[in-house]
Amino acid sequence: MTGDSGNSGRGPAGIDLERVTGWFTENVDGVRPPLRFDLITGGRSNLTYRVDDSAGRRFVLRRPPTGNVLSTAHDVVREWRIIDHLADSPVPVAPVVGCCTDHTVTGADFYVMEFVDGVVLTDDQTLAQVPRERRVAASEDFVDTLVAIHAVSTETGPLAEFRRPGSYLERQLRRWSRQLEAGKVGPGPIWEVCELLSRDIPEQKWTGIVHGDYRPGNLLTGSDGKVQAVLDWELWTVGDVLADLGWLAASWASAEVLGWSPDPAEGFLDVKAAVDRYATRTGRDLSDMRYYHAFALWRLAAINEGVIARFRAGAMGEQEVDTEYMAQRTAWLCETARGVLAGQGPF
């Protein structure tokens, strides 16, 4: 983590120390200033900060990137609402503390949740905190937690308003195409793969909550292998749940996709076994997995292009990133998606 201490007189980028501290004092029972705000690096979208008070209490604050952002992106209020809705469900989420929509506080909406102990698996150091003998159980819980998300009813109650007629995949293809256009991404592989995906869209058979970025890198995992909390709900919606499974499969099948993936050589299930577990737990037909896998790779390429644009515009705080390398990732993701559609890969 990087950031400035609350005792230094200023906070990290995106935090007005005095006003955000005032919000905590007014809205969080028992909080004891001064507060320390540390930007948790590694995120590529909304900004996330760890907040510590002088009594040792810990919180997490989420807000959009600084600077201009696309109007439909980075809606942290919507993110807060789904976490609050899931608080009494079998889905593990961090307890929410509050949400602020007064932009005079720190220039944007933000929400605060309790800090949850656990580790986000990203490298050998974090992996060492989950014993090898617990890694099959961890693999299973990664899948079972996704099953729990997809089991939450969206037919009635507050989530019913998010159900939309028609194909979720068609809407996603249109949405990310518009984002690419807004980012002035020119002709190339990303548009070619979009055309391939648009030709043969599977029928939407199961509708439910779609996390939008469900992968081990967005899970807090305990040393027992159990998921302690699902993180980063920014992209959630109601739609075709197999899009989530395709995303999980893409991130599981190759560390090159999102930086770390469960490796059978390290004691985890392989991607085929993980997908088979989902099929067993849900009874769903996964004969279209190849499409969902390729779609996930293409969508990640589209997101990657948006991240490049935000970093180049200086909207992600003082984080360092190699944008040229990220541009190469876009090309690799598109090439891999094309191969999956042609019959390559685990499915």
Tab-separated table of C-alpha atoms in Angstrom:
chain	number	residue	atom	x	y	z
A	1	MET	CA	0.000	0.000	0.000
A	2	THR	CA	1.060	3.567	-0.571
A	3	GLY	CA	-0.336	6.798	0.743
A	4	ASP	CA	0.067	9.611	3.249
A	5	SER	CA	-0.592	9.308	6.942
A	6	GLY	CA	-3.536	11.134	8.415
A	7	ASN	CA	-1.008	12.843	10.728
A	8	SER	CA	0.804	14.438	7.791
A	9	GLY	CA	-1.930	17.027	7.197
A	10	ARG	CA	-3.081	15.716	3.861
A	11	GLY	CA	-4.437	12.527	2.382
A	12	PRO	CA	-3.528	10.595	-0.749
A	13	ALA	CA	-4.892	11.606	-4.155
A	14	GLY	CA	-8.694	11.556	-4.123
A	15	ILE	CA	-9.057	12.127	-0.370
A	16	ASP	CA	-9.761	15.484	1.285
A	17	LEU	CA	-8.368	14.538	4.684
A	18	GLU	CA	-10.218	17.088	6.796
A	19	ARG	CA	-13.635	16.657	5.178
A	20	VAL	CA	-13.551	12.870	4.884
A	21	THR	CA	-12.458	12.670	8.525
A	22	GLY	CA	-15.445	14.873	9.355
A	23	TRP	CA	-17.747	12.504	7.468
A	24	PHE	CA	-16.415	9.547	9.452
A	25	THR	CA	-16.903	11.404	12.727
A	26	GLU	CA	-20.522	12.175	11.864
A	27	ASN	CA	-21.455	8.804	10.346
A	28	VAL	CA	-19.389	6.067	12.002
A	29	ASP	CA	-20.136	5.356	15.659
A	30	GLY	CA	-17.089	5.328	17.870
A	31	VAL	CA	-14.515	6.236	15.219
A	32	ARG	CA	-11.479	7.958	16.712
A	33	PRO	CA	-9.492	10.454	14.613
A	34	PRO	CA	-6.876	11.128	13.443
A	35	LEU	CA	-7.411	8.800	10.499
A	36	ARG	CA	-4.769	7.352	8.220
A	37	PHE	CA	-5.672	6.798	4.552
A	38	ASP	CA	-3.526	4.497	2.412
A	39	LEU	CA	-4.203	3.945	-1.278
A	40	ILE	CA	-4.314	0.218	-1.963
A	41	THR	CA	-2.443	-0.107	-5.233
A	42	GLY	CA	-3.096	-2.742	-7.846
A	43	GLY	CA	-6.628	-1.669	-8.719
A	44	ARG	CA	-7.290	-0.615	-12.290
A	45	SER	CA	-10.680	1.052	-11.881
A	46	ASN	CA	-12.201	2.566	-8.730
A	47	LEU	CA	-9.734	3.828	-6.134
A	48	THR	CA	-9.579	1.841	-2.896
A	49	TYR	CA	-8.118	3.045	0.396
A	50	ARG	CA	-7.470	1.365	3.724
A	51	VAL	CA	-8.533	3.631	6.582
A	52	ASP	CA	-7.159	3.206	10.128
A	53	ASP	CA	-8.332	5.203	13.133
A	54	SER	CA	-6.269	5.927	16.243
A	55	ALA	CA	-7.986	3.103	18.185
A	56	GLY	CA	-6.945	0.439	15.673
A	57	ARG	CA	-10.262	0.093	13.833
A	58	ARG	CA	-9.944	-0.597	10.119
A	59	PHE	CA	-12.169	0.320	7.215
A	60	VAL	CA	-12.052	0.351	3.410
A	61	LEU	CA	-13.167	3.364	1.334
A	62	ARG	CA	-13.996	3.167	-2.390
A	63	ARG	CA	-14.374	6.107	-4.764
A	64	PRO	CA	-14.129	6.681	-8.546
A	65	PRO	CA	-10.886	7.707	-10.211
A	66	THR	CA	-10.001	11.387	-10.061
A	67	GLY	CA	-10.550	13.472	-13.167
A	68	ASN	CA	-13.083	12.967	-15.939
A	69	VAL	CA	-14.596	9.487	-16.276
A	70	LEU	CA	-17.221	7.986	-18.562
A	71	SER	CA	-20.725	8.763	-17.327
A	72	THR	CA	-21.811	5.112	-17.043
A	73	ALA	CA	-18.657	3.888	-15.312
A	74	HIS	CA	-17.413	3.849	-11.705
A	75	ASP	CA	-20.834	4.066	-10.032
A	76	VAL	CA	-19.798	3.366	-6.457
A	77	VAL	CA	-23.292	4.066	-5.112
A	78	ARG	CA	-24.624	1.196	-7.191
A	79	GLU	CA	-21.729	-0.933	-5.953
A	80	TRP	CA	-22.591	-0.083	-2.346
A	81	ARG	CA	-26.253	-1.012	-2.889
A	82	ILE	CA	-25.524	-4.556	-4.082
A	83	ILE	CA	-23.129	-5.220	-1.203
A	84	ASP	CA	-25.745	-3.944	1.242
A	85	HIS	CA	-28.400	-6.132	-0.416
A	86	LEU	CA	-26.235	-9.237	-0.117
A	87	ALA	CA	-25.425	-8.666	3.561
A	88	ASP	CA	-28.029	-11.210	4.733
A	89	SER	CA	-27.444	-13.701	1.917
A	90	PRO	CA	-25.099	-16.713	1.748
A	91	VAL	CA	-22.734	-14.596	-0.375
A	92	PRO	CA	-19.775	-13.415	1.748
A	93	VAL	CA	-19.360	-9.634	1.518
A	94	ALA	CA	-17.787	-6.977	3.723
A	95	PRO	CA	-20.276	-5.244	6.073
A	96	VAL	CA	-21.073	-1.785	4.706
A	97	VAL	CA	-20.730	1.242	6.980
A	98	GLY	CA	-22.179	4.042	4.879
A	99	CYS	CA	-22.304	5.867	1.575
A	100	CYS	CA	-21.699	9.536	0.774
A	101	THR	CA	-23.112	11.278	-2.307
A	102	ASP	CA	-22.115	14.808	-1.247
A	103	HIS	CA	-19.347	15.781	-3.656
A	104	THR	CA	-18.267	18.688	-1.432
A	105	VAL	CA	-16.679	16.108	0.888
A	106	THR	CA	-14.020	14.795	-1.469
A	107	GLY	CA	-15.128	15.536	-5.027
A	108	ALA	CA	-17.047	12.310	-5.741
A	109	ASP	CA	-19.360	9.678	-4.298
A	110	PHE	CA	-17.736	7.152	-1.998
A	111	TYR	CA	-18.715	4.334	0.318
A	112	VAL	CA	-17.112	2.743	3.356
A	113	MET	CA	-17.137	-0.863	4.529
A	114	GLU	CA	-15.569	-2.772	7.377
A	115	PHE	CA	-12.097	-4.183	6.796
A	116	VAL	CA	-12.224	-7.982	6.438
A	117	ASP	CA	-9.207	-10.144	7.205
A	118	GLY	CA	-8.025	-12.415	4.451
A	119	VAL	CA	-5.600	-12.482	1.578
A	120	VAL	CA	-6.053	-11.640	-2.084
A	121	LEU	CA	-4.075	-14.244	-4.001
A	122	THR	CA	-1.770	-12.425	-6.381
A	123	ASP	CA	1.691	-13.971	-6.092
A	124	ASP	CA	3.862	-16.523	-4.296
A	125	GLN	CA	3.947	-14.460	-1.097
A	126	THR	CA	0.167	-14.261	-0.738
A	127	LEU	CA	-0.237	-17.853	-1.913
A	128	ALA	CA	1.956	-19.020	0.968
A	129	GLN	CA	-0.763	-17.869	3.388
A	130	VAL	CA	-3.095	-20.626	2.149
A	131	PRO	CA	-1.599	-24.023	3.075
A	132	ARG	CA	-1.205	-26.430	0.180
A	133	GLU	CA	-3.540	-28.944	1.823
A	134	ARG	CA	-6.320	-26.302	1.781
A	135	ARG	CA	-5.975	-25.336	-1.888
A	136	VAL	CA	-8.414	-27.868	-3.323
A	137	ALA	CA	-10.932	-26.628	-0.751
A	138	ALA	CA	-10.122	-23.060	-1.805
A	139	SER	CA	-10.683	-23.961	-5.457
A	140	GLU	CA	-14.039	-25.477	-4.598
A	141	ASP	CA	-15.061	-22.469	-2.524
A	142	PHE	CA	-14.147	-20.086	-5.355
A	143	VAL	CA	-16.684	-21.974	-7.484
A	144	ASP	CA	-19.259	-22.486	-4.732
A	145	THR	CA	-19.273	-18.777	-3.914
A	146	LEU	CA	-20.047	-17.998	-7.548
A	147	VAL	CA	-22.863	-20.556	-7.403
A	148	ALA	CA	-24.202	-18.722	-4.323
A	149	ILE	CA	-24.145	-15.386	-6.162
A	150	HIS	CA	-26.027	-16.876	-9.101
A	151	ALA	CA	-28.598	-18.421	-6.738
A	152	VAL	CA	-29.731	-15.038	-5.360
A	153	SER	CA	-33.206	-14.310	-6.675
A	154	THR	CA	-33.628	-11.443	-9.119
A	155	GLU	CA	-37.215	-12.275	-10.050
A	156	THR	CA	-38.750	-10.384	-7.133
A	157	GLY	CA	-37.579	-7.756	-4.676
A	158	PRO	CA	-35.229	-4.822	-5.288
A	159	LEU	CA	-33.118	-6.638	-7.888
A	160	ALA	CA	-36.088	-7.281	-10.168
A	161	GLU	CA	-35.856	-3.719	-11.500
A	162	PHE	CA	-32.451	-4.563	-12.989
A	163	ARG	CA	-33.813	-7.394	-15.145
A	164	ARG	CA	-34.012	-6.404	-18.784
A	165	PRO	CA	-35.567	-8.148	-21.782
A	166	GLY	CA	-33.373	-9.416	-24.570
A	167	SER	CA	-29.823	-10.713	-24.624
A	168	TYR	CA	-27.303	-9.636	-22.002
A	169	LEU	CA	-24.451	-10.601	-24.326
A	170	GLU	CA	-25.811	-8.415	-27.128
A	171	ARG	CA	-26.063	-5.481	-24.734
A	172	GLN	CA	-22.521	-6.099	-23.501
A	173	LEU	CA	-21.129	-6.187	-27.022
A	174	ARG	CA	-22.849	-2.874	-27.768
A	175	ARG	CA	-21.766	-1.313	-24.473
A	176	TRP	CA	-18.093	-2.155	-24.749
A	177	SER	CA	-18.073	-1.203	-28.417
A	178	ARG	CA	-19.349	2.242	-27.403
A	179	GLN	CA	-16.626	2.459	-24.750
A	180	LEU	CA	-14.006	1.624	-27.369
A	181	GLU	CA	-15.424	4.292	-29.656
A	182	ALA	CA	-15.424	6.825	-26.828
A	183	GLY	CA	-11.778	5.936	-26.174
A	184	LYS	CA	-11.009	6.451	-29.864
A	185	VAL	CA	-9.715	2.894	-30.354
A	186	GLY	CA	-9.060	2.467	-34.056
A	187	PRO	CA	-9.471	-0.541	-36.380
A	188	GLY	CA	-7.671	-3.705	-35.367
A	189	PRO	CA	-8.016	-7.136	-33.719
A	190	ILE	CA	-10.356	-5.950	-30.979
A	191	TRP	CA	-12.973	-4.961	-33.565
A	192	GLU	CA	-12.389	-8.130	-35.584
A	193	VAL	CA	-13.060	-10.366	-32.564
A	194	CYS	CA	-16.129	-8.280	-31.737
A	195	GLU	CA	-17.480	-9.101	-35.182
A	196	LEU	CA	-16.838	-12.832	-34.661
A	197	LEU	CA	-18.623	-12.779	-31.293
A	198	SER	CA	-21.593	-10.913	-32.742
A	199	ARG	CA	-22.251	-13.586	-35.363
A	200	ASP	CA	-23.305	-16.476	-33.101
A	201	ILE	CA	-24.516	-15.326	-29.675
A	202	PRO	CA	-25.813	-18.162	-27.454
A	203	GLU	CA	-29.350	-18.093	-26.113
A	204	GLN	CA	-29.578	-16.697	-22.581
A	205	LYS	CA	-30.825	-19.618	-20.483
A	206	TRP	CA	-30.193	-18.439	-16.913
A	207	THR	CA	-30.620	-14.918	-15.583
A	208	GLY	CA	-29.234	-13.733	-12.258
A	209	ILE	CA	-26.651	-11.488	-10.615
A	210	VAL	CA	-23.551	-11.092	-12.752
A	211	HIS	CA	-20.601	-9.867	-10.683
A	212	GLY	CA	-18.766	-8.804	-13.814
A	213	ASP	CA	-15.214	-9.402	-12.532
A	214	TYR	CA	-15.452	-12.625	-10.554
A	215	ARG	CA	-12.013	-14.204	-10.116
A	216	PRO	CA	-9.668	-15.177	-7.262
A	217	GLY	CA	-8.019	-11.754	-7.484
A	218	ASN	CA	-11.285	-10.196	-6.306
A	219	LEU	CA	-11.771	-12.557	-3.387
A	220	LEU	CA	-10.481	-12.352	0.170
A	221	THR	CA	-9.452	-15.897	1.063
A	222	GLY	CA	-8.808	-17.187	4.569
A	223	SER	CA	-6.044	-19.584	5.578
A	224	ASP	CA	-8.696	-22.312	5.690
A	225	GLY	CA	-9.365	-21.807	1.970
A	226	LYS	CA	-12.789	-20.242	2.545
A	227	VAL	CA	-13.819	-17.054	0.776
A	228	GLN	CA	-14.161	-14.321	3.415
A	229	ALA	CA	-15.554	-11.622	1.100
A	230	VAL	CA	-16.233	-10.979	-2.579
A	231	LEU	CA	-14.734	-7.633	-3.586
A	232	ASP	CA	-15.016	-5.087	-6.427
A	233	TRP	CA	-18.702	-5.120	-7.389
A	234	GLU	CA	-18.384	-2.125	-9.701
A	235	LEU	CA	-19.458	-4.019	-12.828
A	236	TRP	CA	-22.335	-6.016	-11.333
A	237	THR	CA	-25.646	-6.258	-13.121
A	238	VAL	CA	-28.447	-8.732	-13.762
A	239	GLY	CA	-27.936	-10.809	-16.866
A	240	ASP	CA	-26.560	-14.048	-18.266
A	241	VAL	CA	-24.804	-15.722	-15.336
A	242	LEU	CA	-22.608	-17.842	-17.602
A	243	ALA	CA	-20.755	-14.655	-18.514
A	244	ASP	CA	-19.366	-14.754	-14.962
A	245	LEU	CA	-18.334	-18.372	-15.378
A	246	GLY	CA	-16.594	-17.542	-18.643
A	247	TRP	CA	-14.728	-14.731	-16.903
A	248	LEU	CA	-13.676	-17.016	-14.044
A	249	ALA	CA	-12.550	-19.645	-16.541
A	250	ALA	CA	-10.507	-17.105	-18.520
A	251	SER	CA	-8.747	-15.873	-15.391
A	252	TRP	CA	-8.240	-19.441	-14.142
A	253	ALA	CA	-6.870	-20.852	-17.379
A	254	SER	CA	-3.872	-18.527	-17.695
A	255	ALA	CA	-1.867	-16.281	-15.400
A	256	GLU	CA	-1.263	-14.060	-18.430
A	257	VAL	CA	-4.913	-12.964	-18.378
A	258	LEU	CA	-5.080	-11.210	-15.010
A	259	GLY	CA	-1.692	-11.735	-13.395
A	260	TRP	CA	-2.287	-14.823	-11.225
A	261	SER	CA	-4.311	-17.976	-11.696
A	262	PRO	CA	-4.871	-21.145	-9.638
A	263	ASP	CA	-2.195	-23.607	-10.724
A	264	PRO	CA	-2.727	-27.379	-10.382
A	265	ALA	CA	1.024	-27.688	-9.813
A	266	GLU	CA	0.504	-25.613	-6.652
A	267	GLY	CA	-2.352	-27.787	-5.382
A	268	PHE	CA	-5.389	-26.121	-6.989
A	269	LEU	CA	-7.979	-27.693	-9.241
A	270	ASP	CA	-7.467	-27.170	-12.959
A	271	VAL	CA	-9.890	-24.973	-14.886
A	272	LYS	CA	-11.807	-27.901	-16.384
A	273	ALA	CA	-12.438	-29.384	-12.913
A	274	ALA	CA	-13.567	-25.975	-11.631
A	275	VAL	CA	-16.077	-25.556	-14.464
A	276	ASP	CA	-17.263	-29.142	-14.002
A	277	ARG	CA	-17.912	-28.390	-10.337
A	278	TYR	CA	-20.109	-25.448	-11.328
A	279	ALA	CA	-22.031	-27.713	-13.699
A	280	THR	CA	-22.498	-30.326	-10.968
A	281	ARG	CA	-23.614	-27.804	-8.348
A	282	THR	CA	-26.084	-26.057	-10.657
A	283	GLY	CA	-27.141	-28.771	-13.120
A	284	ARG	CA	-26.645	-26.305	-15.974
A	285	ASP	CA	-25.702	-27.143	-19.548
A	286	LEU	CA	-22.288	-25.648	-20.283
A	287	SER	CA	-21.967	-26.670	-23.920
A	288	ASP	CA	-21.467	-22.998	-24.910
A	289	MET	CA	-18.495	-22.452	-22.575
A	290	ARG	CA	-16.140	-21.841	-25.487
A	291	TYR	CA	-18.127	-18.739	-26.473
A	292	TYR	CA	-18.302	-17.411	-22.900
A	293	HIS	CA	-14.557	-17.972	-22.477
A	294	ALA	CA	-13.776	-16.040	-25.680
A	295	PHE	CA	-16.242	-13.287	-24.802
A	296	ALA	CA	-14.503	-12.828	-21.430
A	297	LEU	CA	-11.128	-12.448	-23.115
A	298	TRP	CA	-12.507	-9.868	-25.547
A	299	ARG	CA	-14.257	-7.907	-22.795
A	300	LEU	CA	-11.043	-7.834	-20.799
A	301	ALA	CA	-9.292	-6.445	-23.867
A	302	ALA	CA	-11.927	-3.694	-24.071
A	303	ILE	CA	-11.564	-2.914	-20.356
A	304	ASN	CA	-7.795	-2.912	-20.768
A	305	GLU	CA	-8.108	-0.204	-23.423
A	306	GLY	CA	-10.169	1.928	-21.037
A	307	VAL	CA	-7.602	1.504	-18.253
A	308	ILE	CA	-4.829	2.589	-20.613
A	309	ALA	CA	-6.791	5.739	-21.423
A	310	ARG	CA	-7.343	6.565	-17.720
A	311	PHE	CA	-3.688	6.119	-16.790
A	312	ARG	CA	-2.556	8.218	-19.719
A	313	ALA	CA	-4.977	10.924	-18.588
A	314	GLY	CA	-3.584	10.812	-15.031
A	315	ALA	CA	-6.907	9.774	-13.482
A	316	MET	CA	-5.626	6.862	-11.363
A	317	GLY	CA	-3.534	8.614	-8.747
A	318	GLU	CA	0.188	8.067	-8.293
A	319	GLN	CA	0.297	4.476	-9.516
A	320	GLU	CA	2.932	3.452	-12.013
A	321	VAL	CA	1.989	1.273	-14.963
A	322	ASP	CA	3.571	0.326	-18.276
A	323	THR	CA	0.919	1.390	-20.779
A	324	GLU	CA	2.921	0.014	-23.704
A	325	TYR	CA	2.886	-3.424	-22.099
A	326	MET	CA	-0.858	-3.088	-21.501
A	327	ALA	CA	-1.349	-2.321	-25.195
A	328	GLN	CA	0.472	-5.552	-26.015
A	329	ARG	CA	-1.925	-7.360	-23.663
A	330	THR	CA	-4.876	-6.144	-25.713
A	331	ALA	CA	-3.402	-7.786	-28.805
A	332	TRP	CA	-2.630	-11.009	-26.934
A	333	LEU	CA	-6.139	-11.226	-25.450
A	334	CYS	CA	-7.723	-10.770	-28.865
A	335	GLU	CA	-5.491	-13.396	-30.431
A	336	THR	CA	-6.320	-15.845	-27.634
A	337	ALA	CA	-10.056	-15.160	-27.943
A	338	ARG	CA	-9.882	-15.836	-31.667
A	339	GLY	CA	-8.129	-19.146	-30.957
A	340	VAL	CA	-10.753	-20.179	-28.391
A	341	LEU	CA	-13.538	-19.533	-30.903
A	342	ALA	CA	-11.603	-21.659	-33.398
A	343	GLY	CA	-11.525	-24.617	-31.003
A	344	GLN	CA	-8.434	-24.091	-28.871
A	345	GLY	CA	-8.408	-24.072	-25.062
A	346	PRO	CA	-9.709	-26.307	-22.249
A	347	PHE	CA	-13.312	-26.548	-23.481
